[in-house]
């Protein structure tokens, strides 16, 4: 195929939102545009089945843990984890999404600006739930501290592929020898489907984490629904769950 033809096909890749805009390098403002248009079909309106299934593996049956949820959107998982007594910290660039987490359950919260990480911090006043509204790539260990657990769904696979190592380095910086990091990924063909999500194999996960971590695939399932077949036009969509721990 000539380069010209290939470029034409690549430009025409459909994205998760059902249009042909190039989504391979989405910035926070690109995501916020999607939020404004209510294009949040990625949201799961219940506790995520993989989290529910593997919660004991994530927490090791312990209580009062610190749990980080990167690129949390308006996930139901945040309140579910906080209601179990854990301290939950999330981050998303969407203020709409973060506010919804508090407002849909009438959770009172405060709002302050954290200059260090160029983010607003929304903090529940009746439980241990805090969300940073801002760019994940501005977060630092000295602001966040360390976490016992990390729950990552639709996050590592949503950032541009070129930023995976930078993302991994921030995650690695907030891990300790005890941290249990559950990473939920997808295998998907991005030849004609432009993402996100972006295809993530065990090799990709290991490329980012293997030097410092043990990476173990602990579950998988066929995650194909009508959204994938009818909008994304893909015929396979496999979800894979990894447990990642420092060596
Ligand atoms: C596919 S959604 C997944 C949301 C959530 N994890 C869930 O399972 O519903 C990806 C989320 O990442 C957020 N996001 C993308 N890039 C970001 C960045 N650089 N910093 C913070 N949030 C970001 C988007 O606003 C969006 O809510």
PDB file of C-alpha atoms and ligand atoms in Angstrom:
ATOM      1  CA  UNK A   1       0.000   0.000   0.000  1.00  0.00           C
ATOM      2  CA  UNK A   2       1.371   3.449  -0.808  1.00  0.00           C
ATOM      3  CA  UNK A   3       1.996   5.832   2.110  1.00  0.00           C
ATOM      4  CA  UNK A   4      -0.757   8.118   0.801  1.00  0.00           C
ATOM      5  CA  UNK A   5      -3.377   5.366   1.046  1.00  0.00           C
ATOM      6  CA  UNK A   6      -2.218   4.305   4.472  1.00  0.00           C
ATOM      7  CA  UNK A   7      -2.460   7.873   5.795  1.00  0.00           C
ATOM      8  CA  UNK A   8      -5.981   8.202   4.381  1.00  0.00           C
ATOM      9  CA  UNK A   9      -7.083   5.031   6.190  1.00  0.00           C
ATOM     10  CA  UNK A  10      -5.400   6.037   9.440  1.00  0.00           C
ATOM     11  CA  UNK A  11      -7.077   9.452   9.390  1.00  0.00           C
ATOM     12  CA  UNK A  12     -10.415   7.718   9.035  1.00  0.00           C
ATOM     13  CA  UNK A  13     -10.176   5.584  12.155  1.00  0.00           C
ATOM     14  CA  UNK A  14     -13.371   5.731  14.169  1.00  0.00           C
ATOM     15  CA  UNK A  15     -12.872   6.559  17.860  1.00  0.00           C
ATOM     16  CA  UNK A  16     -14.734   5.443  20.995  1.00  0.00           C
ATOM     17  CA  UNK A  17     -16.998   8.471  20.697  1.00  0.00           C
ATOM     18  CA  UNK A  18     -18.219   7.347  17.294  1.00  0.00           C
ATOM     19  CA  UNK A  19     -16.595  10.087  15.186  1.00  0.00           C
ATOM     20  CA  UNK A  20     -13.369  10.330  13.190  1.00  0.00           C
ATOM     21  CA  UNK A  21     -11.446  12.941  15.189  1.00  0.00           C
ATOM     22  CA  UNK A  22      -7.881  11.801  15.937  1.00  0.00           C
ATOM     23  CA  UNK A  23      -7.949  10.672  19.581  1.00  0.00           C
ATOM     24  CA  UNK A  24      -4.462   9.177  19.735  1.00  0.00           C
ATOM     25  CA  UNK A  25      -3.010  12.091  21.754  1.00  0.00           C
ATOM     26  CA  UNK A  26      -5.992  13.395  23.727  1.00  0.00           C
ATOM     27  CA  UNK A  27      -5.162  16.267  26.081  1.00  0.00           C
ATOM     28  CA  UNK A  28      -7.121  17.191  29.198  1.00  0.00           C
ATOM     29  CA  UNK A  29      -8.986  19.849  27.232  1.00  0.00           C
ATOM     30  CA  UNK A  30      -9.899  17.250  24.563  1.00  0.00           C
ATOM     31  CA  UNK A  31     -11.310  15.034  27.327  1.00  0.00           C
ATOM     32  CA  UNK A  32     -13.167  17.967  28.821  1.00  0.00           C
ATOM     33  CA  UNK A  33     -14.802  18.608  25.439  1.00  0.00           C
ATOM     34  CA  UNK A  34     -16.061  15.008  25.490  1.00  0.00           C
ATOM     35  CA  UNK A  35     -17.356  15.472  29.032  1.00  0.00           C
ATOM     36  CA  UNK A  36     -19.162  18.646  27.908  1.00  0.00           C
ATOM     37  CA  UNK A  37     -20.871  16.615  25.171  1.00  0.00           C
ATOM     38  CA  UNK A  38     -21.709  13.937  27.770  1.00  0.00           C
ATOM     39  CA  UNK A  39     -19.697  11.368  25.818  1.00  0.00           C
ATOM     40  CA  UNK A  40     -18.974   9.247  28.876  1.00  0.00           C
ATOM     41  CA  UNK A  41     -20.119   5.835  27.746  1.00  0.00           C
ATOM     42  CA  UNK A  42     -16.965   4.401  29.360  1.00  0.00           C
ATOM     43  CA  UNK A  43     -18.662   4.971  32.732  1.00  0.00           C
ATOM     44  CA  UNK A  44     -19.882   1.806  34.445  1.00  0.00           C
ATOM     45  CA  UNK A  45     -23.063   2.587  36.423  1.00  0.00           C
ATOM     46  CA  UNK A  46     -22.256   0.045  39.144  1.00  0.00           C
ATOM     47  CA  UNK A  47     -19.199  -1.213  41.024  1.00  0.00           C
ATOM     48  CA  UNK A  48     -16.785  -2.519  38.429  1.00  0.00           C
ATOM     49  CA  UNK A  49     -17.143  -6.326  38.250  1.00  0.00           C
ATOM     50  CA  UNK A  50     -13.364  -6.924  38.234  1.00  0.00           C
ATOM     51  CA  UNK A  51     -12.931  -4.752  41.348  1.00  0.00           C
ATOM     52  CA  UNK A  52     -15.789  -6.480  43.143  1.00  0.00           C
ATOM     53  CA  UNK A  53     -14.429  -9.907  42.213  1.00  0.00           C
ATOM     54  CA  UNK A  54     -10.848  -9.168  43.276  1.00  0.00           C
ATOM     55  CA  UNK A  55     -11.341  -6.733  46.183  1.00  0.00           C
ATOM     56  CA  UNK A  56      -9.822  -9.144  48.714  1.00  0.00           C
ATOM     57  CA  UNK A  57      -6.822  -9.622  46.500  1.00  0.00           C
ATOM     58  CA  UNK A  58      -6.438  -5.843  46.197  1.00  0.00           C
ATOM     59  CA  UNK A  59      -6.736  -5.135  49.925  1.00  0.00           C
ATOM     60  CA  UNK A  60      -5.402  -8.459  51.224  1.00  0.00           C
ATOM     61  CA  UNK A  61      -8.454  -8.380  53.511  1.00  0.00           C
ATOM     62  CA  UNK A  62      -7.093  -5.321  55.345  1.00  0.00           C
ATOM     63  CA  UNK A  63      -9.034  -2.230  56.436  1.00  0.00           C
ATOM     64  CA  UNK A  64      -8.139   1.464  56.641  1.00  0.00           C
ATOM     65  CA  UNK A  65      -5.930   1.384  53.573  1.00  0.00           C
ATOM     66  CA  UNK A  66      -4.955   4.281  51.290  1.00  0.00           C
ATOM     67  CA  UNK A  67      -6.236   3.586  47.788  1.00  0.00           C
ATOM     68  CA  UNK A  68      -5.400   5.607  44.687  1.00  0.00           C
ATOM     69  CA  UNK A  69      -7.713   5.660  41.669  1.00  0.00           C
ATOM     70  CA  UNK A  70      -5.964   7.398  38.749  1.00  0.00           C
ATOM     71  CA  UNK A  71      -8.088   8.946  35.983  1.00  0.00           C
ATOM     72  CA  UNK A  72     -11.149   8.066  38.036  1.00  0.00           C
ATOM     73  CA  UNK A  73     -13.850   9.782  35.973  1.00  0.00           C
ATOM     74  CA  UNK A  74     -17.115   9.630  37.936  1.00  0.00           C
ATOM     75  CA  UNK A  75     -16.557   6.026  38.948  1.00  0.00           C
ATOM     76  CA  UNK A  76     -18.958   4.362  41.385  1.00  0.00           C
ATOM     77  CA  UNK A  77     -15.927   2.495  42.762  1.00  0.00           C
ATOM     78  CA  UNK A  78     -14.670   5.600  44.602  1.00  0.00           C
ATOM     79  CA  UNK A  79     -17.553   5.824  47.076  1.00  0.00           C
ATOM     80  CA  UNK A  80     -17.779   2.024  47.315  1.00  0.00           C
ATOM     81  CA  UNK A  81     -14.158   1.841  48.464  1.00  0.00           C
ATOM     82  CA  UNK A  82     -14.497   4.845  50.798  1.00  0.00           C
ATOM     83  CA  UNK A  83     -17.637   3.320  52.345  1.00  0.00           C
ATOM     84  CA  UNK A  84     -15.512   0.331  53.372  1.00  0.00           C
ATOM     85  CA  UNK A  85     -13.470   2.695  55.531  1.00  0.00           C
ATOM     86  CA  UNK A  86     -10.519   3.124  53.198  1.00  0.00           C
ATOM     87  CA  UNK A  87      -8.974   6.494  52.392  1.00  0.00           C
ATOM     88  CA  UNK A  88      -9.613   7.002  48.692  1.00  0.00           C
ATOM     89  CA  UNK A  89      -7.763   9.481  46.500  1.00  0.00           C
ATOM     90  CA  UNK A  90      -8.690   9.947  42.859  1.00  0.00           C
ATOM     91  CA  UNK A  91      -7.603  12.177  40.018  1.00  0.00           C
ATOM     92  CA  UNK A  92      -9.347  13.266  36.850  1.00  0.00           C
ATOM     93  CA  UNK A  93      -9.104  16.316  34.621  1.00  0.00           C
ATOM     94  CA  UNK A  94     -12.891  16.568  34.505  1.00  0.00           C
ATOM     95  CA  UNK A  95     -14.322  18.814  37.206  1.00  0.00           C
ATOM     96  CA  UNK A  96     -17.799  17.786  36.060  1.00  0.00           C
ATOM     97  CA  UNK A  97     -16.950  14.118  36.611  1.00  0.00           C
ATOM     98  CA  UNK A  98     -15.292  14.659  39.979  1.00  0.00           C
ATOM     99  CA  UNK A  99     -18.104  16.879  41.299  1.00  0.00           C
ATOM    100  CA  UNK A 100     -20.669  14.303  40.224  1.00  0.00           C
ATOM    101  CA  UNK A 101     -19.036  11.726  42.518  1.00  0.00           C
ATOM    102  CA  UNK A 102     -19.905  13.912  45.532  1.00  0.00           C
ATOM    103  CA  UNK A 103     -23.124  15.481  44.343  1.00  0.00           C
ATOM    104  CA  UNK A 104     -24.970  12.343  43.211  1.00  0.00           C
ATOM    105  CA  UNK A 105     -24.750  10.982  46.772  1.00  0.00           C
ATOM    106  CA  UNK A 106     -25.073  14.328  48.567  1.00  0.00           C
ATOM    107  CA  UNK A 107     -21.560  14.012  49.979  1.00  0.00           C
ATOM    108  CA  UNK A 108     -20.481  17.393  51.408  1.00  0.00           C
ATOM    109  CA  UNK A 109     -17.068  18.542  50.182  1.00  0.00           C
ATOM    110  CA  UNK A 110     -14.583  21.363  50.300  1.00  0.00           C
ATOM    111  CA  UNK A 111     -12.645  22.811  47.389  1.00  0.00           C
ATOM    112  CA  UNK A 112      -9.076  24.125  47.589  1.00  0.00           C
ATOM    113  CA  UNK A 113      -6.327  24.812  45.068  1.00  0.00           C
ATOM    114  CA  UNK A 114      -3.107  22.795  45.329  1.00  0.00           C
ATOM    115  CA  UNK A 115      -0.436  24.908  43.626  1.00  0.00           C
ATOM    116  CA  UNK A 116       2.153  22.113  43.805  1.00  0.00           C
ATOM    117  CA  UNK A 117       0.199  19.978  41.374  1.00  0.00           C
ATOM    118  CA  UNK A 118      -1.810  22.695  39.588  1.00  0.00           C
ATOM    119  CA  UNK A 119      -5.041  21.002  40.616  1.00  0.00           C
ATOM    120  CA  UNK A 120      -8.180  21.649  42.576  1.00  0.00           C
ATOM    121  CA  UNK A 121      -8.634  19.264  45.473  1.00  0.00           C
ATOM    122  CA  UNK A 122     -12.224  18.297  46.275  1.00  0.00           C
ATOM    123  CA  UNK A 123     -12.396  16.727  49.727  1.00  0.00           C
ATOM    124  CA  UNK A 124     -15.363  15.042  51.380  1.00  0.00           C
ATOM    125  CA  UNK A 125     -16.020  16.308  54.896  1.00  0.00           C
ATOM    126  CA  UNK A 126     -17.841  13.173  56.115  1.00  0.00           C
ATOM    127  CA  UNK A 127     -15.530  10.403  54.847  1.00  0.00           C
ATOM    128  CA  UNK A 128     -12.017   9.857  53.504  1.00  0.00           C
ATOM    129  CA  UNK A 129     -12.545  10.667  49.838  1.00  0.00           C
ATOM    130  CA  UNK A 130     -10.489  13.268  47.942  1.00  0.00           C
ATOM    131  CA  UNK A 131     -10.318  13.957  44.234  1.00  0.00           C
ATOM    132  CA  UNK A 132      -7.693  15.999  42.425  1.00  0.00           C
ATOM    133  CA  UNK A 133      -9.164  17.850  39.462  1.00  0.00           C
ATOM    134  CA  UNK A 134      -6.271  18.312  37.076  1.00  0.00           C
ATOM    135  CA  UNK A 135      -3.726  16.704  34.842  1.00  0.00           C
ATOM    136  CA  UNK A 136      -2.471  13.367  36.196  1.00  0.00           C
ATOM    137  CA  UNK A 137       0.969  14.168  34.761  1.00  0.00           C
ATOM    138  CA  UNK A 138       1.342  17.054  37.255  1.00  0.00           C
ATOM    139  CA  UNK A 139       0.936  14.754  40.261  1.00  0.00           C
ATOM    140  CA  UNK A 140       3.906  14.064  42.491  1.00  0.00           C
ATOM    141  CA  UNK A 141       4.675  11.749  45.376  1.00  0.00           C
ATOM    142  CA  UNK A 142       5.429  14.666  47.679  1.00  0.00           C
ATOM    143  CA  UNK A 143       1.811  15.811  47.290  1.00  0.00           C
ATOM    144  CA  UNK A 144       0.104  12.411  47.154  1.00  0.00           C
ATOM    145  CA  UNK A 145       2.188  10.300  49.530  1.00  0.00           C
ATOM    146  CA  UNK A 146       2.283   6.515  49.236  1.00  0.00           C
ATOM    147  CA  UNK A 147      -0.577   4.116  48.675  1.00  0.00           C
ATOM    148  CA  UNK A 148      -1.390   0.602  49.857  1.00  0.00           C
ATOM    149  CA  UNK A 149      -3.501  -0.083  46.770  1.00  0.00           C
ATOM    150  CA  UNK A 150      -4.039   1.302  43.290  1.00  0.00           C
ATOM    151  CA  UNK A 151      -7.138   0.552  41.207  1.00  0.00           C
ATOM    152  CA  UNK A 152      -6.612   1.403  37.539  1.00  0.00           C
ATOM    153  CA  UNK A 153      -9.511   0.885  35.156  1.00  0.00           C
ATOM    154  CA  UNK A 154      -9.684   2.610  31.784  1.00  0.00           C
ATOM    155  CA  UNK A 155      -6.736   4.802  32.783  1.00  0.00           C
ATOM    156  CA  UNK A 156      -3.393   3.341  31.649  1.00  0.00           C
ATOM    157  CA  UNK A 157      -5.200   2.300  28.468  1.00  0.00           C
ATOM    158  CA  UNK A 158      -6.735   5.769  27.946  1.00  0.00           C
ATOM    159  CA  UNK A 159      -3.601   7.904  27.966  1.00  0.00           C
ATOM    160  CA  UNK A 160      -1.621   8.299  24.732  1.00  0.00           C
ATOM    161  CA  UNK A 161       0.599   5.253  24.151  1.00  0.00           C
ATOM    162  CA  UNK A 162       3.599   7.596  23.953  1.00  0.00           C
ATOM    163  CA  UNK A 163       2.983   8.644  27.580  1.00  0.00           C
ATOM    164  CA  UNK A 164       2.785   5.153  29.103  1.00  0.00           C
ATOM    165  CA  UNK A 165       6.266   5.181  30.635  1.00  0.00           C
ATOM    166  CA  UNK A 166       5.748   8.662  32.105  1.00  0.00           C
ATOM    167  CA  UNK A 167       2.457   7.430  33.568  1.00  0.00           C
ATOM    168  CA  UNK A 168       4.125   4.287  34.946  1.00  0.00           C
ATOM    169  CA  UNK A 169       6.903   6.332  36.551  1.00  0.00           C
ATOM    170  CA  UNK A 170       4.378   8.424  38.513  1.00  0.00           C
ATOM    171  CA  UNK A 171       2.555   5.263  39.630  1.00  0.00           C
ATOM    172  CA  UNK A 172       5.860   3.604  40.596  1.00  0.00           C
ATOM    173  CA  UNK A 173       6.808   6.667  42.649  1.00  0.00           C
ATOM    174  CA  UNK A 174       3.783   6.245  44.952  1.00  0.00           C
ATOM    175  CA  UNK A 175       4.230   2.486  45.438  1.00  0.00           C
ATOM    176  CA  UNK A 176       5.962   0.772  48.366  1.00  0.00           C
ATOM    177  CA  UNK A 177       6.995  -2.858  48.837  1.00  0.00           C
ATOM    178  CA  UNK A 178       3.494  -3.532  50.185  1.00  0.00           C
ATOM    179  CA  UNK A 179       1.481  -1.819  47.431  1.00  0.00           C
ATOM    180  CA  UNK A 180      -0.938  -3.913  45.407  1.00  0.00           C
ATOM    181  CA  UNK A 181      -1.661  -2.381  42.015  1.00  0.00           C
ATOM    182  CA  UNK A 182      -4.585  -3.815  40.043  1.00  0.00           C
ATOM    183  CA  UNK A 183      -4.359  -2.785  36.403  1.00  0.00           C
ATOM    184  CA  UNK A 184      -7.314  -3.466  34.116  1.00  0.00           C
ATOM    185  CA  UNK A 185      -6.364  -3.443  30.423  1.00  0.00           C
ATOM    186  CA  UNK A 186      -7.863  -4.231  27.052  1.00  0.00           C
ATOM    187  CA  UNK A 187      -6.651  -6.095  24.033  1.00  0.00           C
ATOM    188  CA  UNK A 188      -8.198  -4.345  21.056  1.00  0.00           C
ATOM    189  CA  UNK A 189      -7.233  -3.910  17.433  1.00  0.00           C
ATOM    190  CA  UNK A 190      -6.490  -0.218  16.814  1.00  0.00           C
ATOM    191  CA  UNK A 191      -5.947  -0.595  13.063  1.00  0.00           C
ATOM    192  CA  UNK A 192      -9.359   0.833  12.183  1.00  0.00           C
ATOM    193  CA  UNK A 193     -10.587   1.690  15.681  1.00  0.00           C
ATOM    194  CA  UNK A 194      -8.669   4.772  16.837  1.00  0.00           C
ATOM    195  CA  UNK A 195      -9.305   4.312  20.576  1.00  0.00           C
ATOM    196  CA  UNK A 196      -9.200   5.032  23.386  1.00  0.00           C
ATOM    197  CA  UNK A 197      -8.734   2.417  24.742  1.00  0.00           C
ATOM    198  CA  UNK A 198      -5.390   1.624  23.214  1.00  0.00           C
ATOM    199  CA  UNK A 199      -4.324  -1.975  22.849  1.00  0.00           C
ATOM    200  CA  UNK A 200      -2.389  -3.215  25.867  1.00  0.00           C
ATOM    201  CA  UNK A 201      -0.777  -6.654  25.925  1.00  0.00           C
ATOM    202  CA  UNK A 202       1.206  -8.333  28.695  1.00  0.00           C
ATOM    203  CA  UNK A 203       4.360  -7.316  26.818  1.00  0.00           C
ATOM    204  CA  UNK A 204       3.292  -3.656  26.910  1.00  0.00           C
ATOM    205  CA  UNK A 205       2.592  -3.834  30.649  1.00  0.00           C
ATOM    206  CA  UNK A 206       5.923  -5.524  31.271  1.00  0.00           C
ATOM    207  CA  UNK A 207       7.787  -2.969  29.148  1.00  0.00           C
ATOM    208  CA  UNK A 208       6.647  -0.253  31.567  1.00  0.00           C
ATOM    209  CA  UNK A 209       6.792  -2.095  34.895  1.00  0.00           C
ATOM    210  CA  UNK A 210       8.971  -5.202  34.617  1.00  0.00           C
ATOM    211  CA  UNK A 211      12.278  -3.684  35.669  1.00  0.00           C
ATOM    212  CA  UNK A 212      10.935  -2.777  39.110  1.00  0.00           C
ATOM    213  CA  UNK A 213       7.875  -4.988  39.491  1.00  0.00           C
ATOM    214  CA  UNK A 214       6.465  -8.482  39.352  1.00  0.00           C
ATOM    215  CA  UNK A 215       3.632  -8.442  36.828  1.00  0.00           C
ATOM    216  CA  UNK A 216       1.062 -11.222  37.081  1.00  0.00           C
ATOM    217  CA  UNK A 217      -2.009 -11.634  34.888  1.00  0.00           C
ATOM    218  CA  UNK A 218      -4.751 -12.733  37.283  1.00  0.00           C
ATOM    219  CA  UNK A 219      -7.955 -12.644  35.231  1.00  0.00           C
ATOM    220  CA  UNK A 220      -9.460 -12.029  31.817  1.00  0.00           C
ATOM    221  CA  UNK A 221     -12.867 -11.955  30.199  1.00  0.00           C
ATOM    222  CA  UNK A 222     -14.541 -11.328  26.894  1.00  0.00           C
ATOM    223  CA  UNK A 223     -15.708  -7.697  27.238  1.00  0.00           C
ATOM    224  CA  UNK A 224     -17.301  -7.357  23.791  1.00  0.00           C
ATOM    225  CA  UNK A 225     -20.673  -5.549  23.818  1.00  0.00           C
ATOM    226  CA  UNK A 226     -22.789  -3.811  21.173  1.00  0.00           C
ATOM    227  CA  UNK A 227     -20.798  -0.584  21.772  1.00  0.00           C
ATOM    228  CA  UNK A 228     -17.674  -2.280  20.429  1.00  0.00           C
ATOM    229  CA  UNK A 229     -19.277  -4.193  17.588  1.00  0.00           C
ATOM    230  CA  UNK A 230     -21.664  -1.481  16.375  1.00  0.00           C
ATOM    231  CA  UNK A 231     -19.752   1.772  17.061  1.00  0.00           C
ATOM    232  CA  UNK A 232     -16.084   0.786  17.203  1.00  0.00           C
ATOM    233  CA  UNK A 233     -16.568  -1.916  14.555  1.00  0.00           C
ATOM    234  CA  UNK A 234     -14.270  -4.380  16.292  1.00  0.00           C
ATOM    235  CA  UNK A 235     -15.091  -8.041  16.669  1.00  0.00           C
ATOM    236  CA  UNK A 236     -12.877  -8.925  19.613  1.00  0.00           C
ATOM    237  CA  UNK A 237     -12.391  -7.035  22.874  1.00  0.00           C
ATOM    238  CA  UNK A 238     -10.595  -8.822  25.683  1.00  0.00           C
ATOM    239  CA  UNK A 239     -10.251  -7.413  29.187  1.00  0.00           C
ATOM    240  CA  UNK A 240      -7.194  -8.501  31.173  1.00  0.00           C
ATOM    241  CA  UNK A 241      -6.398  -7.841  34.819  1.00  0.00           C
ATOM    242  CA  UNK A 242      -2.862  -7.610  36.193  1.00  0.00           C
ATOM    243  CA  UNK A 243      -1.547  -7.578  39.750  1.00  0.00           C
ATOM    244  CA  UNK A 244       1.628  -5.499  39.890  1.00  0.00           C
ATOM    245  CA  UNK A 245       3.905  -5.407  42.937  1.00  0.00           C
ATOM    246  CA  UNK A 246       7.393  -4.045  43.519  1.00  0.00           C
ATOM    247  CA  UNK A 247      10.087  -6.763  43.384  1.00  0.00           C
TER     248      UNK A 247
HETATM  249  C1  LIG B   1     -11.828   6.045  29.706  1.00  0.00           C
HETATM  250  S1  LIG B   1     -12.148   7.209  30.965  1.00  0.00           S
HETATM  251  C2  LIG B   1     -12.125   6.124  32.394  1.00  0.00           C
HETATM  252  C3  LIG B   1     -12.645   6.777  33.638  1.00  0.00           C
HETATM  253  C4  LIG B   1     -12.729   5.842  34.857  1.00  0.00           C
HETATM  254  N1  LIG B   1     -11.459   5.223  35.175  1.00  0.00           N
HETATM  255  C5  LIG B   1     -13.786   4.801  34.644  1.00  0.00           C
HETATM  256  O1  LIG B   1     -13.462   3.619  34.704  1.00  0.00           O
HETATM  257  O2  LIG B   1     -14.961   5.152  34.418  1.00  0.00           O
HETATM  258  C6  LIG B   1     -10.618   8.082  31.051  1.00  0.00           C
HETATM  259  C7  LIG B   1     -10.656   9.260  32.025  1.00  0.00           C
HETATM  260  O3  LIG B   1      -9.366   9.830  32.086  1.00  0.00           O
HETATM  261  C8  LIG B   1      -9.488  11.236  32.224  1.00  0.00           C
HETATM  262  N2  LIG B   1      -8.187  11.758  31.765  1.00  0.00           N
HETATM  263  C9  LIG B   1      -7.617  11.563  30.564  1.00  0.00           C
HETATM  264  N3  LIG B   1      -6.394  12.099  30.523  1.00  0.00           N
HETATM  265  C10 LIG B   1      -6.164  12.628  31.760  1.00  0.00           C
HETATM  266  C11 LIG B   1      -5.068  13.301  32.352  1.00  0.00           C
HETATM  267  N4  LIG B   1      -3.934  13.540  31.680  1.00  0.00           N
HETATM  268  N5  LIG B   1      -5.185  13.701  33.634  1.00  0.00           N
HETATM  269  C12 LIG B   1      -6.314  13.463  34.332  1.00  0.00           C
HETATM  270  N6  LIG B   1      -7.390  12.826  33.819  1.00  0.00           N
HETATM  271  C13 LIG B   1      -7.313  12.414  32.549  1.00  0.00           C
HETATM  272  C14 LIG B   1     -10.701  11.579  31.390  1.00  0.00           C
HETATM  273  O4  LIG B   1     -11.328  12.781  31.784  1.00  0.00           O
HETATM  274  C15 LIG B   1     -11.596  10.366  31.639  1.00  0.00           C
HETATM  275  O5  LIG B   1     -12.486  10.589  32.708  1.00  0.00           O
END
